[in-house]
Amino acid sequence: MADTLHLQIVTPDKLLVRDDADQVQIPGKSGYLGILPGHAPLITALMLGEISYSHAGATHYFAVAWGFAEVLPDKVTILADSAERAEDIDVKRAQEAKARAEEALRQAAPDLDYDAVQYALRRAEVRLEVAARAGHTAAAH
Ligand code: ATP
């Protein structure tokens, strides 16, 4: 049995990751899935959340918003609507997106698209949580 997974994370604009991994965690449709080499094949929708993988003693974190993952015993392929490395997350931008969404919810205008604003708020919160994983704060910007 393979003892390494080949991981690819692809977004609409780029191949974000092509690397080997000892294990991968993804936000699947029914909760977080921990994938080790030799995992049974499956395809799952991805939710909003954090992807992480470890390789050579280091763990890498990503914020992800929707998409699909295909798991094979020696390979994990993630097609994400959007995904960012923890280190690349623009914390100020996420804080501003969060503040905008919170303000829209506070104002509760009659034509507010509640679901869209809730979703924008969660995207921003996930980005902030994942950025914090990399010790990345607004002060760094
Ligand atoms: P904003 O309101 O700040 O534009 P958003 O949640 O509406 O955020 P998305 O539509 O989810 O943004 O993403 C659009 C593109 O911008 C994607 O490529 C995504 O990876 C990138 N992106 C969005 N927010 C950030 C961020 N805080 N840091 C880095 N990249 C981001």
PDB file of C-alpha atoms and ligand atoms in Angstrom:
ATOM      1  CA  MET A   1       0.000   0.000   0.000  1.00  0.00           C
ATOM      2  CA  ALA A   2       1.227   3.497  -0.810  1.00  0.00           C
ATOM      3  CA  ASP A   3       2.429   5.425   2.234  1.00  0.00           C
ATOM      4  CA  THR A   4       2.055   8.840   0.607  1.00  0.00           C
ATOM      5  CA  LEU A   5      -0.830  10.677  -0.993  1.00  0.00           C
ATOM      6  CA  HIS A   6      -0.405  12.836  -4.072  1.00  0.00           C
ATOM      7  CA  LEU A   7      -2.380  15.973  -3.374  1.00  0.00           C
ATOM      8  CA  GLN A   8      -3.589  18.525  -5.886  1.00  0.00           C
ATOM      9  CA  ILE A   9      -5.675  21.574  -5.054  1.00  0.00           C
ATOM     10  CA  VAL A  10      -6.996  23.356  -8.124  1.00  0.00           C
ATOM     11  CA  THR A  11      -8.980  26.615  -8.198  1.00  0.00           C
ATOM     12  CA  PRO A  12     -10.584  28.304 -11.213  1.00  0.00           C
ATOM     13  CA  ASP A  13      -7.412  30.404 -11.697  1.00  0.00           C
ATOM     14  CA  LYS A  14      -4.580  28.069 -10.782  1.00  0.00           C
ATOM     15  CA  LEU A  15      -2.996  24.878  -9.597  1.00  0.00           C
ATOM     16  CA  LEU A  16      -2.565  25.962  -5.987  1.00  0.00           C
ATOM     17  CA  VAL A  17      -0.900  22.820  -4.648  1.00  0.00           C
ATOM     18  CA  ARG A  18       0.814  19.800  -6.085  1.00  0.00           C
ATOM     19  CA  ASP A  19       2.583  18.008  -3.272  1.00  0.00           C
ATOM     20  CA  ASP A  20       2.955  14.747  -1.387  1.00  0.00           C
ATOM     21  CA  ALA A  21       1.057  14.377   1.862  1.00  0.00           C
ATOM     22  CA  ASP A  22       1.094  11.971   4.785  1.00  0.00           C
ATOM     23  CA  GLN A  23      -2.478  12.910   5.585  1.00  0.00           C
ATOM     24  CA  VAL A  24      -5.103  15.361   4.382  1.00  0.00           C
ATOM     25  CA  GLN A  25      -8.118  16.858   6.150  1.00  0.00           C
ATOM     26  CA  ILE A  26     -10.979  18.280   4.143  1.00  0.00           C
ATOM     27  CA  PRO A  27     -14.365  19.772   4.998  1.00  0.00           C
ATOM     28  CA  GLY A  28     -16.627  17.166   3.404  1.00  0.00           C
ATOM     29  CA  LYS A  29     -20.372  17.244   3.040  1.00  0.00           C
ATOM     30  CA  SER A  30     -20.979  15.428   6.290  1.00  0.00           C
ATOM     31  CA  GLY A  31     -18.141  16.896   8.330  1.00  0.00           C
ATOM     32  CA  TYR A  32     -14.364  16.890   8.337  1.00  0.00           C
ATOM     33  CA  LEU A  33     -12.747  13.891   6.672  1.00  0.00           C
ATOM     34  CA  GLY A  34      -9.282  12.709   7.626  1.00  0.00           C
ATOM     35  CA  ILE A  35      -7.631  10.913   4.721  1.00  0.00           C
ATOM     36  CA  LEU A  36      -4.652   8.615   5.058  1.00  0.00           C
ATOM     37  CA  PRO A  37      -2.916   6.703   2.254  1.00  0.00           C
ATOM     38  CA  GLY A  38      -4.991   3.684   1.256  1.00  0.00           C
ATOM     39  CA  HIS A  39      -8.322   5.412   1.877  1.00  0.00           C
ATOM     40  CA  ALA A  40     -11.296   3.915   0.071  1.00  0.00           C
ATOM     41  CA  PRO A  41     -12.217   5.807  -3.107  1.00  0.00           C
ATOM     42  CA  LEU A  42     -14.890   8.456  -2.736  1.00  0.00           C
ATOM     43  CA  ILE A  43     -16.130  11.712  -4.166  1.00  0.00           C
ATOM     44  CA  THR A  44     -17.514  14.365  -1.865  1.00  0.00           C
ATOM     45  CA  ALA A  45     -18.752  17.906  -2.097  1.00  0.00           C
ATOM     46  CA  LEU A  46     -16.597  20.366  -0.167  1.00  0.00           C
ATOM     47  CA  MET A  47     -18.090  22.776   2.299  1.00  0.00           C
ATOM     48  CA  LEU A  48     -16.747  26.091   3.501  1.00  0.00           C
ATOM     49  CA  GLY A  49     -13.867  25.406   5.868  1.00  0.00           C
ATOM     50  CA  GLU A  50     -10.247  24.500   6.283  1.00  0.00           C
ATOM     51  CA  ILE A  51      -8.123  22.059   4.324  1.00  0.00           C
ATOM     52  CA  SER A  52      -4.929  20.922   5.962  1.00  0.00           C
ATOM     53  CA  TYR A  53      -2.253  18.460   5.029  1.00  0.00           C
ATOM     54  CA  SER A  54       0.991  17.388   6.566  1.00  0.00           C
ATOM     55  CA  HIS A  55       4.172  16.432   4.859  1.00  0.00           C
ATOM     56  CA  ALA A  56       7.747  16.035   6.094  1.00  0.00           C
ATOM     57  CA  GLY A  57       6.801  17.207   9.575  1.00  0.00           C
ATOM     58  CA  ALA A  58       5.094  20.434   8.451  1.00  0.00           C
ATOM     59  CA  THR A  59       1.351  21.120   8.330  1.00  0.00           C
ATOM     60  CA  HIS A  60      -0.125  23.423   5.702  1.00  0.00           C
ATOM     61  CA  TYR A  61      -3.488  25.157   6.045  1.00  0.00           C
ATOM     62  CA  PHE A  62      -5.901  26.543   3.439  1.00  0.00           C
ATOM     63  CA  ALA A  63      -9.259  28.266   3.508  1.00  0.00           C
ATOM     64  CA  VAL A  64     -11.622  26.687   1.011  1.00  0.00           C
ATOM     65  CA  ALA A  65     -15.091  27.581  -0.222  1.00  0.00           C
ATOM     66  CA  TRP A  66     -17.065  24.867  -1.968  1.00  0.00           C
ATOM     67  CA  GLY A  67     -16.085  22.470  -4.679  1.00  0.00           C
ATOM     68  CA  PHE A  68     -15.445  18.744  -4.916  1.00  0.00           C
ATOM     69  CA  ALA A  69     -12.823  16.302  -3.737  1.00  0.00           C
ATOM     70  CA  GLU A  70     -11.958  12.974  -5.292  1.00  0.00           C
ATOM     71  CA  VAL A  71     -10.192  10.556  -2.979  1.00  0.00           C
ATOM     72  CA  LEU A  72      -8.297   7.540  -4.322  1.00  0.00           C
ATOM     73  CA  PRO A  73      -6.008   5.279  -2.270  1.00  0.00           C
ATOM     74  CA  ASP A  74      -2.884   7.182  -3.399  1.00  0.00           C
ATOM     75  CA  LYS A  75      -4.298  10.506  -4.546  1.00  0.00           C
ATOM     76  CA  VAL A  76      -6.519  13.391  -3.393  1.00  0.00           C
ATOM     77  CA  THR A  77      -7.718  15.894  -5.971  1.00  0.00           C
ATOM     78  CA  ILE A  78      -9.561  18.989  -4.827  1.00  0.00           C
ATOM     79  CA  LEU A  79     -11.398  21.261  -7.226  1.00  0.00           C
ATOM     80  CA  ALA A  80     -12.332  24.326  -5.202  1.00  0.00           C
ATOM     81  CA  ASP A  81     -14.415  27.361  -6.095  1.00  0.00           C
ATOM     82  CA  SER A  82     -11.884  29.350  -4.092  1.00  0.00           C
ATOM     83  CA  ALA A  83      -8.962  28.369  -1.918  1.00  0.00           C
ATOM     84  CA  GLU A  84      -6.152  30.335  -0.328  1.00  0.00           C
ATOM     85  CA  ARG A  85      -3.042  29.311   1.560  1.00  0.00           C
ATOM     86  CA  ALA A  86      -3.139  30.526   5.166  1.00  0.00           C
ATOM     87  CA  GLU A  87      -0.026  32.632   4.495  1.00  0.00           C
ATOM     88  CA  ASP A  88      -1.615  34.307   1.449  1.00  0.00           C
ATOM     89  CA  ILE A  89      -4.854  35.366   3.130  1.00  0.00           C
ATOM     90  CA  ASP A  90      -5.287  39.117   3.172  1.00  0.00           C
ATOM     91  CA  VAL A  91      -6.440  39.556   6.760  1.00  0.00           C
ATOM     92  CA  LYS A  92      -7.461  43.182   6.352  1.00  0.00           C
ATOM     93  CA  ARG A  93      -9.611  42.298   3.350  1.00  0.00           C
ATOM     94  CA  ALA A  94     -11.299  39.484   5.291  1.00  0.00           C
ATOM     95  CA  GLN A  95     -11.889  41.772   8.277  1.00  0.00           C
ATOM     96  CA  GLU A  96     -13.473  44.341   5.975  1.00  0.00           C
ATOM     97  CA  ALA A  97     -15.651  41.675   4.320  1.00  0.00           C
ATOM     98  CA  LYS A  98     -16.738  40.483   7.784  1.00  0.00           C
ATOM     99  CA  ALA A  99     -17.547  44.027   8.938  1.00  0.00           C
ATOM    100  CA  ARG A 100     -19.549  44.689   5.747  1.00  0.00           C
ATOM    101  CA  ALA A 101     -21.574  41.527   6.185  1.00  0.00           C
ATOM    102  CA  GLU A 102     -22.219  42.237   9.881  1.00  0.00           C
ATOM    103  CA  GLU A 103     -23.305  45.777   9.070  1.00  0.00           C
ATOM    104  CA  ALA A 104     -25.688  44.530   6.344  1.00  0.00           C
ATOM    105  CA  LEU A 105     -27.200  42.047   8.813  1.00  0.00           C
ATOM    106  CA  ARG A 106     -27.547  44.794  11.443  1.00  0.00           C
ATOM    107  CA  GLN A 107     -29.293  47.110   8.983  1.00  0.00           C
ATOM    108  CA  ALA A 108     -31.507  44.273   7.708  1.00  0.00           C
ATOM    109  CA  ALA A 109     -32.718  46.230   4.655  1.00  0.00           C
ATOM    110  CA  PRO A 110     -35.981  44.836   3.213  1.00  0.00           C
ATOM    111  CA  ASP A 111     -34.213  43.625   0.057  1.00  0.00           C
ATOM    112  CA  LEU A 112     -31.321  42.014   1.956  1.00  0.00           C
ATOM    113  CA  ASP A 113     -30.194  38.716   0.446  1.00  0.00           C
ATOM    114  CA  TYR A 114     -29.844  37.115   3.845  1.00  0.00           C
ATOM    115  CA  ASP A 115     -28.325  33.843   2.627  1.00  0.00           C
ATOM    116  CA  ALA A 116     -25.719  35.596   0.477  1.00  0.00           C
ATOM    117  CA  VAL A 117     -24.692  37.869   3.344  1.00  0.00           C
ATOM    118  CA  GLN A 118     -24.526  34.984   5.833  1.00  0.00           C
ATOM    119  CA  TYR A 119     -22.361  33.110   3.358  1.00  0.00           C
ATOM    120  CA  ALA A 120     -20.051  36.118   2.868  1.00  0.00           C
ATOM    121  CA  LEU A 121     -19.770  36.407   6.654  1.00  0.00           C
ATOM    122  CA  ARG A 122     -18.824  32.733   7.032  1.00  0.00           C
ATOM    123  CA  ARG A 123     -16.276  32.998   4.178  1.00  0.00           C
ATOM    124  CA  ALA A 124     -14.637  35.930   5.946  1.00  0.00           C
ATOM    125  CA  GLU A 125     -14.692  34.166   9.337  1.00  0.00           C
ATOM    126  CA  VAL A 126     -13.136  31.025   7.884  1.00  0.00           C
ATOM    127  CA  ARG A 127     -10.392  33.093   6.205  1.00  0.00           C
ATOM    128  CA  LEU A 128      -9.629  34.817   9.514  1.00  0.00           C
ATOM    129  CA  GLU A 129      -9.545  31.488  11.391  1.00  0.00           C
ATOM    130  CA  VAL A 130      -7.261  29.904   8.815  1.00  0.00           C
ATOM    131  CA  ALA A 131      -4.976  32.958   8.648  1.00  0.00           C
ATOM    132  CA  ALA A 132      -4.603  32.746  12.429  1.00  0.00           C
ATOM    133  CA  ARG A 133      -3.338  29.174  11.983  1.00  0.00           C
ATOM    134  CA  ALA A 134      -0.341  30.572  10.152  1.00  0.00           C
ATOM    135  CA  GLY A 135       0.210  33.137  12.897  1.00  0.00           C
ATOM    136  CA  HIS A 136      -0.892  35.682  10.355  1.00  0.00           C
ATOM    137  CA  THR A 137      -2.616  38.754  11.792  1.00  0.00           C
ATOM    138  CA  ALA A 138      -3.714  42.175  10.576  1.00  0.00           C
ATOM    139  CA  ALA A 139      -0.650  43.678  12.248  1.00  0.00           C
ATOM    140  CA  ALA A 140       1.487  41.979   9.594  1.00  0.00           C
ATOM    141  CA  HIS A 141      -0.148  44.058   6.838  1.00  0.00           C
TER     142      HIS A 141
HETATM  143  P1  ATP B   1     -14.366  40.101  -0.790  1.00  0.00           P
HETATM  144  O1  ATP B   1     -15.710  40.610  -0.343  1.00  0.00           O
HETATM  145  O2  ATP B   1     -13.226  40.603   0.046  1.00  0.00           O
HETATM  146  O3  ATP B   1     -14.120  40.232  -2.292  1.00  0.00           O
HETATM  147  P2  ATP B   1     -15.315  37.433  -1.138  1.00  0.00           P
HETATM  148  O4  ATP B   1     -15.591  36.450  -0.035  1.00  0.00           O
HETATM  149  O5  ATP B   1     -16.504  38.012  -1.806  1.00  0.00           O
HETATM  150  O6  ATP B   1     -14.361  38.530  -0.515  1.00  0.00           O
HETATM  151  P3  ATP B   1     -14.680  35.434  -3.047  1.00  0.00           P
HETATM  152  O7  ATP B   1     -15.759  35.710  -4.043  1.00  0.00           O
HETATM  153  O8  ATP B   1     -14.881  34.298  -2.093  1.00  0.00           O
HETATM  154  O9  ATP B   1     -14.379  36.777  -2.205  1.00  0.00           O
HETATM  155  O10 ATP B   1     -13.278  35.224  -3.772  1.00  0.00           O
HETATM  156  C1  ATP B   1     -12.889  35.981  -4.919  1.00  0.00           C
HETATM  157  C2  ATP B   1     -11.392  35.790  -5.112  1.00  0.00           C
HETATM  158  O11 ATP B   1     -10.675  36.540  -4.131  1.00  0.00           O
HETATM  159  C3  ATP B   1     -10.934  34.345  -4.937  1.00  0.00           C
HETATM  160  O12 ATP B   1      -9.879  34.106  -5.838  1.00  0.00           O
HETATM  161  C4  ATP B   1     -10.420  34.292  -3.505  1.00  0.00           C
HETATM  162  O13 ATP B   1      -9.401  33.301  -3.363  1.00  0.00           O
HETATM  163  C5  ATP B   1      -9.880  35.691  -3.325  1.00  0.00           C
HETATM  164  N1  ATP B   1     -10.018  36.215  -1.944  1.00  0.00           N
HETATM  165  C6  ATP B   1     -11.152  36.653  -1.358  1.00  0.00           C
HETATM  166  N2  ATP B   1     -10.902  37.124  -0.121  1.00  0.00           N
HETATM  167  C7  ATP B   1      -9.568  36.953   0.076  1.00  0.00           C
HETATM  168  C8  ATP B   1      -8.686  37.239   1.171  1.00  0.00           C
HETATM  169  N3  ATP B   1      -9.118  37.795   2.311  1.00  0.00           N
HETATM  170  N4  ATP B   1      -7.382  36.951   1.016  1.00  0.00           N
HETATM  171  C9  ATP B   1      -6.919  36.397  -0.132  1.00  0.00           C
HETATM  172  N5  ATP B   1      -7.691  36.096  -1.189  1.00  0.00           N
HETATM  173  C10 ATP B   1      -9.008  36.378  -1.089  1.00  0.00           C
END
